[in-house]
């Protein structure tokens, strides 16, 4: 029997794997409250109140699942930021103001450089964490650092929006989807402050 809540469970179904203090459990036909993520994708809050559950693995599986989730989210965020950077770079090269491409203005080049640095930092942190996981090495510090840079990627998307001007806020323009996805991924890992607290505890 399990009691508690799991929030923002993506694409809930009739059978859901949930983590608990005692391990990993399979819950069938859980009570759910519908919600949506910032990307518009379906999610749910799973409500457990003495709910029957089948234990499928021990506590070590919960730790492994958490590590894999953090690595997967960081990898997805890396791709999201890379796509937004490519889109924004192409835009500032062709968009003109005062007879010059935006990319020719020093302030613009400095801002897009900041986005590039955020993308590279996330890449390095993510690949370091994934490599250590693959080699069976301790990876918690690397994963926490990668998760922190996921939050920095979300901030970089604000810069991309700014460089697009009003077009960046248009829900029919592709950048809106990159922005929403980056915010969702950052929130999924708890945000920058949570990761800094975790890094401090690990170090």
PDB file of N, CA, C and O in Angstrom, residues 121-174:
ATOM      1  N   UNK A 121      28.621  24.916 -22.315  1.00  0.00           N
ATOM      2  CA  UNK A 121      28.753  24.501 -20.912  1.00  0.00           C
ATOM      3  C   UNK A 121      27.806  23.343 -20.601  1.00  0.00           C
ATOM      4  O   UNK A 121      28.191  22.374 -19.927  1.00  0.00           O
ATOM      5  N   UNK A 122      26.571  23.443 -21.094  1.00  0.00           N
ATOM      6  CA  UNK A 122      25.612  22.360 -20.894  1.00  0.00           C
ATOM      7  C   UNK A 122      26.081  21.088 -21.580  1.00  0.00           C
ATOM      8  O   UNK A 122      26.010  19.989 -21.009  1.00  0.00           O
ATOM      9  N   UNK A 123      26.582  21.217 -22.795  1.00  0.00           N
ATOM     10  CA  UNK A 123      27.096  20.058 -23.533  1.00  0.00           C
ATOM     11  C   UNK A 123      28.189  19.334 -22.761  1.00  0.00           C
ATOM     12  O   UNK A 123      28.160  18.111 -22.607  1.00  0.00           O
ATOM     13  N   UNK A 124      29.171  20.098 -22.303  1.00  0.00           N
ATOM     14  CA  UNK A 124      30.311  19.509 -21.588  1.00  0.00           C
ATOM     15  C   UNK A 124      29.844  18.814 -20.306  1.00  0.00           C
ATOM     16  O   UNK A 124      30.246  17.680 -20.012  1.00  0.00           O
ATOM     17  N   UNK A 125      28.994  19.487 -19.536  1.00  0.00           N
ATOM     18  CA  UNK A 125      28.503  18.913 -18.284  1.00  0.00           C
ATOM     19  C   UNK A 125      27.673  17.659 -18.542  1.00  0.00           C
ATOM     20  O   UNK A 125      27.802  16.648 -17.830  1.00  0.00           O
ATOM     21  N   UNK A 126      26.828  17.711 -19.568  1.00  0.00           N
ATOM     22  CA  UNK A 126      25.970  16.568 -19.876  1.00  0.00           C
ATOM     23  C   UNK A 126      26.793  15.354 -20.316  1.00  0.00           C
ATOM     24  O   UNK A 126      26.606  14.242 -19.817  1.00  0.00           O
ATOM     25  N   UNK A 127      27.751  15.569 -21.243  1.00  0.00           N
ATOM     26  CA  UNK A 127      28.550  14.443 -21.734  1.00  0.00           C
ATOM     27  C   UNK A 127      29.441  13.864 -20.653  1.00  0.00           C
ATOM     28  O   UNK A 127      29.681  12.651 -20.601  1.00  0.00           O
ATOM     29  N   UNK A 128      29.947  14.707 -19.762  1.00  0.00           N
ATOM     30  CA  UNK A 128      30.753  14.214 -18.642  1.00  0.00           C
ATOM     31  C   UNK A 128      29.921  13.294 -17.754  1.00  0.00           C
ATOM     32  O   UNK A 128      30.365  12.205 -17.359  1.00  0.00           O
ATOM     33  N   UNK A 129      28.699  13.737 -17.440  1.00  0.00           N
ATOM     34  CA  UNK A 129      27.818  12.936 -16.586  1.00  0.00           C
ATOM     35  C   UNK A 129      27.429  11.623 -17.260  1.00  0.00           C
ATOM     36  O   UNK A 129      27.459  10.554 -16.636  1.00  0.00           O
ATOM     37  N   UNK A 130      27.086  11.689 -18.540  1.00  0.00           N
ATOM     38  CA  UNK A 130      26.673  10.483 -19.270  1.00  0.00           C
ATOM     39  C   UNK A 130      27.830   9.498 -19.372  1.00  0.00           C
ATOM     40  O   UNK A 130      27.656   8.280 -19.205  1.00  0.00           O
ATOM     41  N   UNK A 131      29.035  10.009 -19.641  1.00  0.00           N
ATOM     42  CA  UNK A 131      30.202   9.130 -19.742  1.00  0.00           C
ATOM     43  C   UNK A 131      30.461   8.417 -18.422  1.00  0.00           C
ATOM     44  O   UNK A 131      30.702   7.212 -18.382  1.00  0.00           O
ATOM     45  N   UNK A 132      30.392   9.163 -17.331  1.00  0.00           N
ATOM     46  CA  UNK A 132      30.638   8.559 -16.021  1.00  0.00           C
ATOM     47  C   UNK A 132      29.571   7.514 -15.687  1.00  0.00           C
ATOM     48  O   UNK A 132      29.885   6.453 -15.130  1.00  0.00           O
ATOM     49  N   UNK A 133      28.328   7.799 -16.038  1.00  0.00           N
ATOM     50  CA  UNK A 133      27.279   6.793 -15.834  1.00  0.00           C
ATOM     51  C   UNK A 133      27.570   5.535 -16.640  1.00  0.00           C
ATOM     52  O   UNK A 133      27.450   4.415 -16.135  1.00  0.00           O
ATOM     53  N   UNK A 134      27.948   5.726 -17.898  1.00  0.00           N
ATOM     54  CA  UNK A 134      28.235   4.589 -18.776  1.00  0.00           C
ATOM     55  C   UNK A 134      29.412   3.754 -18.311  1.00  0.00           C
ATOM     56  O   UNK A 134      29.448   2.530 -18.536  1.00  0.00           O
ATOM     57  N   UNK A 135      30.372   4.396 -17.656  1.00  0.00           N
ATOM     58  CA  UNK A 135      31.562   3.694 -17.169  1.00  0.00           C
ATOM     59  C   UNK A 135      31.384   3.137 -15.767  1.00  0.00           C
ATOM     60  O   UNK A 135      32.300   2.525 -15.214  1.00  0.00           O
ATOM     61  N   UNK A 136      30.224   3.364 -15.173  1.00  0.00           N
ATOM     62  CA  UNK A 136      29.974   2.877 -13.826  1.00  0.00           C
ATOM     63  C   UNK A 136      30.724   3.644 -12.749  1.00  0.00           C
ATOM     64  O   UNK A 136      30.961   3.130 -11.654  1.00  0.00           O
ATOM     65  N   UNK A 137      31.083   4.889 -13.050  1.00  0.00           N
ATOM     66  CA  UNK A 137      31.808   5.735 -12.102  1.00  0.00           C
ATOM     67  C   UNK A 137      30.829   6.614 -11.315  1.00  0.00           C
ATOM     68  O   UNK A 137      29.712   6.856 -11.779  1.00  0.00           O
ATOM     69  N   UNK A 138      31.229   7.104 -10.131  1.00  0.00           N
ATOM     70  CA  UNK A 138      30.359   8.031  -9.393  1.00  0.00           C
ATOM     71  C   UNK A 138      30.027   9.241 -10.274  1.00  0.00           C
ATOM     72  O   UNK A 138      30.923   9.860 -10.847  1.00  0.00           O
ATOM     73  N   UNK A 139      28.758   9.568 -10.368  1.00  0.00           N
ATOM     74  CA  UNK A 139      28.351  10.614 -11.319  1.00  0.00           C
ATOM     75  C   UNK A 139      27.417  11.651 -10.716  1.00  0.00           C
ATOM     76  O   UNK A 139      26.973  12.560 -11.424  1.00  0.00           O
ATOM     77  N   UNK A 140      27.145  11.573  -9.416  1.00  0.00           N
ATOM     78  CA  UNK A 140      26.153  12.470  -8.835  1.00  0.00           C
ATOM     79  C   UNK A 140      26.540  13.944  -8.954  1.00  0.00           C
ATOM     80  O   UNK A 140      25.695  14.797  -9.262  1.00  0.00           O
ATOM     81  N   UNK A 141      27.820  14.269  -8.725  1.00  0.00           N
ATOM     82  CA  UNK A 141      28.249  15.666  -8.830  1.00  0.00           C
ATOM     83  C   UNK A 141      28.119  16.156 -10.269  1.00  0.00           C
ATOM     84  O   UNK A 141      27.659  17.282 -10.521  1.00  0.00           O
ATOM     85  N   UNK A 142      28.522  15.318 -11.222  1.00  0.00           N
ATOM     86  CA  UNK A 142      28.433  15.699 -12.632  1.00  0.00           C
ATOM     87  C   UNK A 142      26.985  15.870 -13.068  1.00  0.00           C
ATOM     88  O   UNK A 142      26.661  16.777 -13.843  1.00  0.00           O
ATOM     89  N   UNK A 143      26.111  15.004 -12.582  1.00  0.00           N
ATOM     90  CA  UNK A 143      24.697  15.104 -12.924  1.00  0.00           C
ATOM     91  C   UNK A 143      24.078  16.364 -12.346  1.00  0.00           C
ATOM     92  O   UNK A 143      23.287  17.041 -13.012  1.00  0.00           O
ATOM     93  N   UNK A 144      24.447  16.701 -11.111  1.00  0.00           N
ATOM     94  CA  UNK A 144      23.921  17.924 -10.497  1.00  0.00           C
ATOM     95  C   UNK A 144      24.404  19.155 -11.254  1.00  0.00           C
ATOM     96  O   UNK A 144      23.650  20.114 -11.451  1.00  0.00           O
ATOM     97  N   UNK A 145      25.663  19.128 -11.701  1.00  0.00           N
ATOM     98  CA  UNK A 145      26.194  20.251 -12.476  1.00  0.00           C
ATOM     99  C   UNK A 145      25.476  20.363 -13.818  1.00  0.00           C
ATOM    100  O   UNK A 145      25.128  21.468 -14.265  1.00  0.00           O
ATOM    101  N   UNK A 146      25.241  19.221 -14.468  1.00  0.00           N
ATOM    102  CA  UNK A 146      24.505  19.237 -15.740  1.00  0.00           C
ATOM    103  C   UNK A 146      23.093  19.767 -15.526  1.00  0.00           C
ATOM    104  O   UNK A 146      22.580  20.556 -16.333  1.00  0.00           O
ATOM    105  N   UNK A 147      22.458  19.352 -14.440  1.00  0.00           N
ATOM    106  CA  UNK A 147      21.099  19.813 -14.141  1.00  0.00           C
ATOM    107  C   UNK A 147      21.083  21.319 -13.889  1.00  0.00           C
ATOM    108  O   UNK A 147      20.135  22.010 -14.279  1.00  0.00           O
ATOM    109  N   UNK A 148      22.127  21.835 -13.244  1.00  0.00           N
ATOM    110  CA  UNK A 148      22.224  23.286 -13.037  1.00  0.00           C
ATOM    111  C   UNK A 148      22.290  23.998 -14.386  1.00  0.00           C
ATOM    112  O   UNK A 148      21.624  25.024 -14.594  1.00  0.00           O
ATOM    113  N   UNK A 149      23.076  23.464 -15.315  1.00  0.00           N
ATOM    114  CA  UNK A 149      23.209  24.103 -16.619  1.00  0.00           C
ATOM    115  C   UNK A 149      21.925  23.993 -17.455  1.00  0.00           C
ATOM    116  O   UNK A 149      21.731  24.775 -18.388  1.00  0.00           O
ATOM    117  N   UNK A 150      21.058  23.032 -17.121  1.00  0.00           N
ATOM    118  CA  UNK A 150      19.739  22.983 -17.761  1.00  0.00           C
ATOM    119  C   UNK A 150      18.973  24.259 -17.408  1.00  0.00           C
ATOM    120  O   UNK A 150      18.309  24.854 -18.261  1.00  0.00           O
ATOM    121  N   UNK A 151      19.087  24.701 -16.159  1.00  0.00           N
ATOM    122  CA  UNK A 151      18.426  25.945 -15.749  1.00  0.00           C
ATOM    123  C   UNK A 151      19.046  27.148 -16.445  1.00  0.00           C
ATOM    124  O   UNK A 151      18.343  28.097 -16.814  1.00  0.00           O
ATOM    125  N   UNK A 152      20.364  27.122 -16.642  1.00  0.00           N
ATOM    126  CA  UNK A 152      21.030  28.191 -17.364  1.00  0.00           C
ATOM    127  C   UNK A 152      20.582  28.215 -18.832  1.00  0.00           C
ATOM    128  O   UNK A 152      20.496  29.279 -19.448  1.00  0.00           O
ATOM    129  N   UNK A 153      20.295  27.048 -19.379  1.00  0.00           N
ATOM    130  CA  UNK A 153      19.783  26.979 -20.756  1.00  0.00           C
ATOM    131  C   UNK A 153      18.436  27.684 -20.852  1.00  0.00           C
ATOM    132  O   UNK A 153      18.140  28.372 -21.839  1.00  0.00           O
ATOM    133  N   UNK A 154      17.613  27.519 -19.813  1.00  0.00           N
ATOM    134  CA  UNK A 154      16.322  28.200 -19.793  1.00  0.00           C
ATOM    135  C   UNK A 154      16.520  29.712 -19.816  1.00  0.00           C
ATOM    136  O   UNK A 154      15.803  30.445 -20.516  1.00  0.00           O
ATOM    137  N   UNK A 155      17.514  30.204 -19.078  1.00  0.00           N
ATOM    138  CA  UNK A 155      17.814  31.641 -19.097  1.00  0.00           C
ATOM    139  C   UNK A 155      18.296  32.085 -20.475  1.00  0.00           C
ATOM    140  O   UNK A 155      17.970  33.174 -20.943  1.00  0.00           O
ATOM    141  N   UNK A 156      19.098  31.251 -21.118  1.00  0.00           N
ATOM    142  CA  UNK A 156      19.622  31.590 -22.445  1.00  0.00           C
ATOM    143  C   UNK A 156      18.492  31.746 -23.458  1.00  0.00           C
ATOM    144  O   UNK A 156      18.598  32.534 -24.403  1.00  0.00           O
ATOM    145  N   UNK A 157      17.404  31.000 -23.257  1.00  0.00           N
ATOM    146  CA  UNK A 157      16.269  31.118 -24.172  1.00  0.00           C
ATOM    147  C   UNK A 157      15.613  32.488 -24.077  1.00  0.00           C
ATOM    148  O   UNK A 157      15.044  32.982 -25.053  1.00  0.00           O
ATOM    149  N   UNK A 158      15.690  33.126 -22.898  1.00  0.00           N
ATOM    150  CA  UNK A 158      15.189  34.498 -22.780  1.00  0.00           C
ATOM    151  C   UNK A 158      15.984  35.427 -23.698  1.00  0.00           C
ATOM    152  O   UNK A 158      15.422  36.330 -24.324  1.00  0.00           O
ATOM    153  N   UNK A 159      17.295  35.210 -23.771  1.00  0.00           N
ATOM    154  CA  UNK A 159      18.129  36.016 -24.662  1.00  0.00           C
ATOM    155  C   UNK A 159      17.736  35.779 -26.114  1.00  0.00           C
ATOM    156  O   UNK A 159      17.651  36.724 -26.908  1.00  0.00           O
ATOM    157  N   UNK A 160      17.502  34.530 -26.464  1.00  0.00           N
ATOM    158  CA  UNK A 160      17.069  34.220 -27.837  1.00  0.00           C
ATOM    159  C   UNK A 160      15.771  34.936 -28.166  1.00  0.00           C
ATOM    160  O   UNK A 160      15.612  35.486 -29.263  1.00  0.00           O
ATOM    161  N   UNK A 161      14.842  34.918 -27.207  1.00  0.00           N
ATOM    162  CA  UNK A 161      13.579  35.629 -27.418  1.00  0.00           C
ATOM    163  C   UNK A 161      13.816  37.120 -27.602  1.00  0.00           C
ATOM    164  O   UNK A 161      13.237  37.756 -28.491  1.00  0.00           O
ATOM    165  N   UNK A 162      14.669  37.683 -26.767  1.00  0.00           N
ATOM    166  CA  UNK A 162      14.970  39.115 -26.850  1.00  0.00           C
ATOM    167  C   UNK A 162      15.548  39.470 -28.221  1.00  0.00           C
ATOM    168  O   UNK A 162      15.168  40.493 -28.814  1.00  0.00           O
ATOM    169  N   UNK A 163      16.451  38.656 -28.723  1.00  0.00           N
ATOM    170  CA  UNK A 163      17.088  38.944 -30.011  1.00  0.00           C
ATOM    171  C   UNK A 163      16.114  38.810 -31.179  1.00  0.00           C
ATOM    172  O   UNK A 163      16.343  39.382 -32.247  1.00  0.00           O
ATOM    173  N   UNK A 164      15.034  38.081 -30.976  1.00  0.00           N
ATOM    174  CA  UNK A 164      14.002  37.974 -32.009  1.00  0.00           C
ATOM    175  C   UNK A 164      13.002  39.135 -31.942  1.00  0.00           C
ATOM    176  O   UNK A 164      12.148  39.257 -32.819  1.00  0.00           O
ATOM    177  N   UNK A 165      13.065  39.936 -30.878  1.00  0.00           N
ATOM    178  CA  UNK A 165      12.067  40.982 -30.723  1.00  0.00           C
ATOM    179  C   UNK A 165      10.704  40.372 -30.457  1.00  0.00           C
ATOM    180  O   UNK A 165      10.583  39.294 -29.879  1.00  0.00           O
ATOM    181  N   UNK A 166       9.655  41.045 -30.905  1.00  0.00           N
ATOM    182  CA  UNK A 166       8.288  40.565 -30.691  1.00  0.00           C
ATOM    183  C   UNK A 166       8.019  39.210 -31.324  1.00  0.00           C
ATOM    184  O   UNK A 166       7.183  38.445 -30.842  1.00  0.00           O
ATOM    185  N   UNK A 167       8.745  38.885 -32.397  1.00  0.00           N
ATOM    186  CA  UNK A 167       8.541  37.601 -33.086  1.00  0.00           C
ATOM    187  C   UNK A 167       8.815  36.425 -32.157  1.00  0.00           C
ATOM    188  O   UNK A 167       8.193  35.368 -32.286  1.00  0.00           O
ATOM    189  N   UNK A 168       9.733  36.617 -31.204  1.00  0.00           N
ATOM    190  CA  UNK A 168      10.075  35.535 -30.295  1.00  0.00           C
ATOM    191  C   UNK A 168       8.943  35.102 -29.395  1.00  0.00           C
ATOM    192  O   UNK A 168       8.956  33.998 -28.847  1.00  0.00           O
ATOM    193  N   UNK A 169       7.930  35.969 -29.214  1.00  0.00           N
ATOM    194  CA  UNK A 169       6.788  35.652 -28.359  1.00  0.00           C
ATOM    195  C   UNK A 169       5.604  35.086 -29.135  1.00  0.00           C
ATOM    196  O   UNK A 169       4.607  34.692 -28.540  1.00  0.00           O
ATOM    197  N   UNK A 170       5.709  35.051 -30.441  1.00  0.00           N
ATOM    198  CA  UNK A 170       4.620  34.568 -31.290  1.00  0.00           C
ATOM    199  C   UNK A 170       4.512  33.044 -31.166  1.00  0.00           C
ATOM    200  O   UNK A 170       5.470  32.322 -31.464  1.00  0.00           O
ATOM    201  N   UNK A 171       3.348  32.562 -30.733  1.00  0.00           N
ATOM    202  CA  UNK A 171       3.190  31.119 -30.520  1.00  0.00           C
ATOM    203  C   UNK A 171       3.199  30.329 -31.827  1.00  0.00           C
ATOM    204  O   UNK A 171       3.313  29.104 -31.814  1.00  0.00           O
ATOM    205  N   UNK A 172       3.089  31.018 -32.966  1.00  0.00           N
ATOM    206  CA  UNK A 172       3.144  30.314 -34.243  1.00  0.00           C
ATOM    207  C   UNK A 172       4.566  30.241 -34.794  1.00  0.00           C
ATOM    208  O   UNK A 172       4.794  29.627 -35.834  1.00  0.00           O
ATOM    209  N   UNK A 173       5.516  30.881 -34.095  1.00  0.00           N
ATOM    210  CA  UNK A 173       6.912  30.873 -34.529  1.00  0.00           C
ATOM    211  C   UNK A 173       7.661  29.804 -33.731  1.00  0.00           C
ATOM    212  O   UNK A 173       7.413  29.629 -32.538  1.00  0.00           O
ATOM    213  N   UNK A 174       8.579  29.057 -34.362  1.00  0.00           N
ATOM    214  CA  UNK A 174       9.210  27.898 -33.693  1.00  0.00           C
ATOM    215  C   UNK A 174       9.897  28.196 -32.366  1.00  0.00           C
ATOM    216  O   UNK A 174       9.929  27.334 -31.484  1.00  0.00           O
TER     217      UNK A 174
END
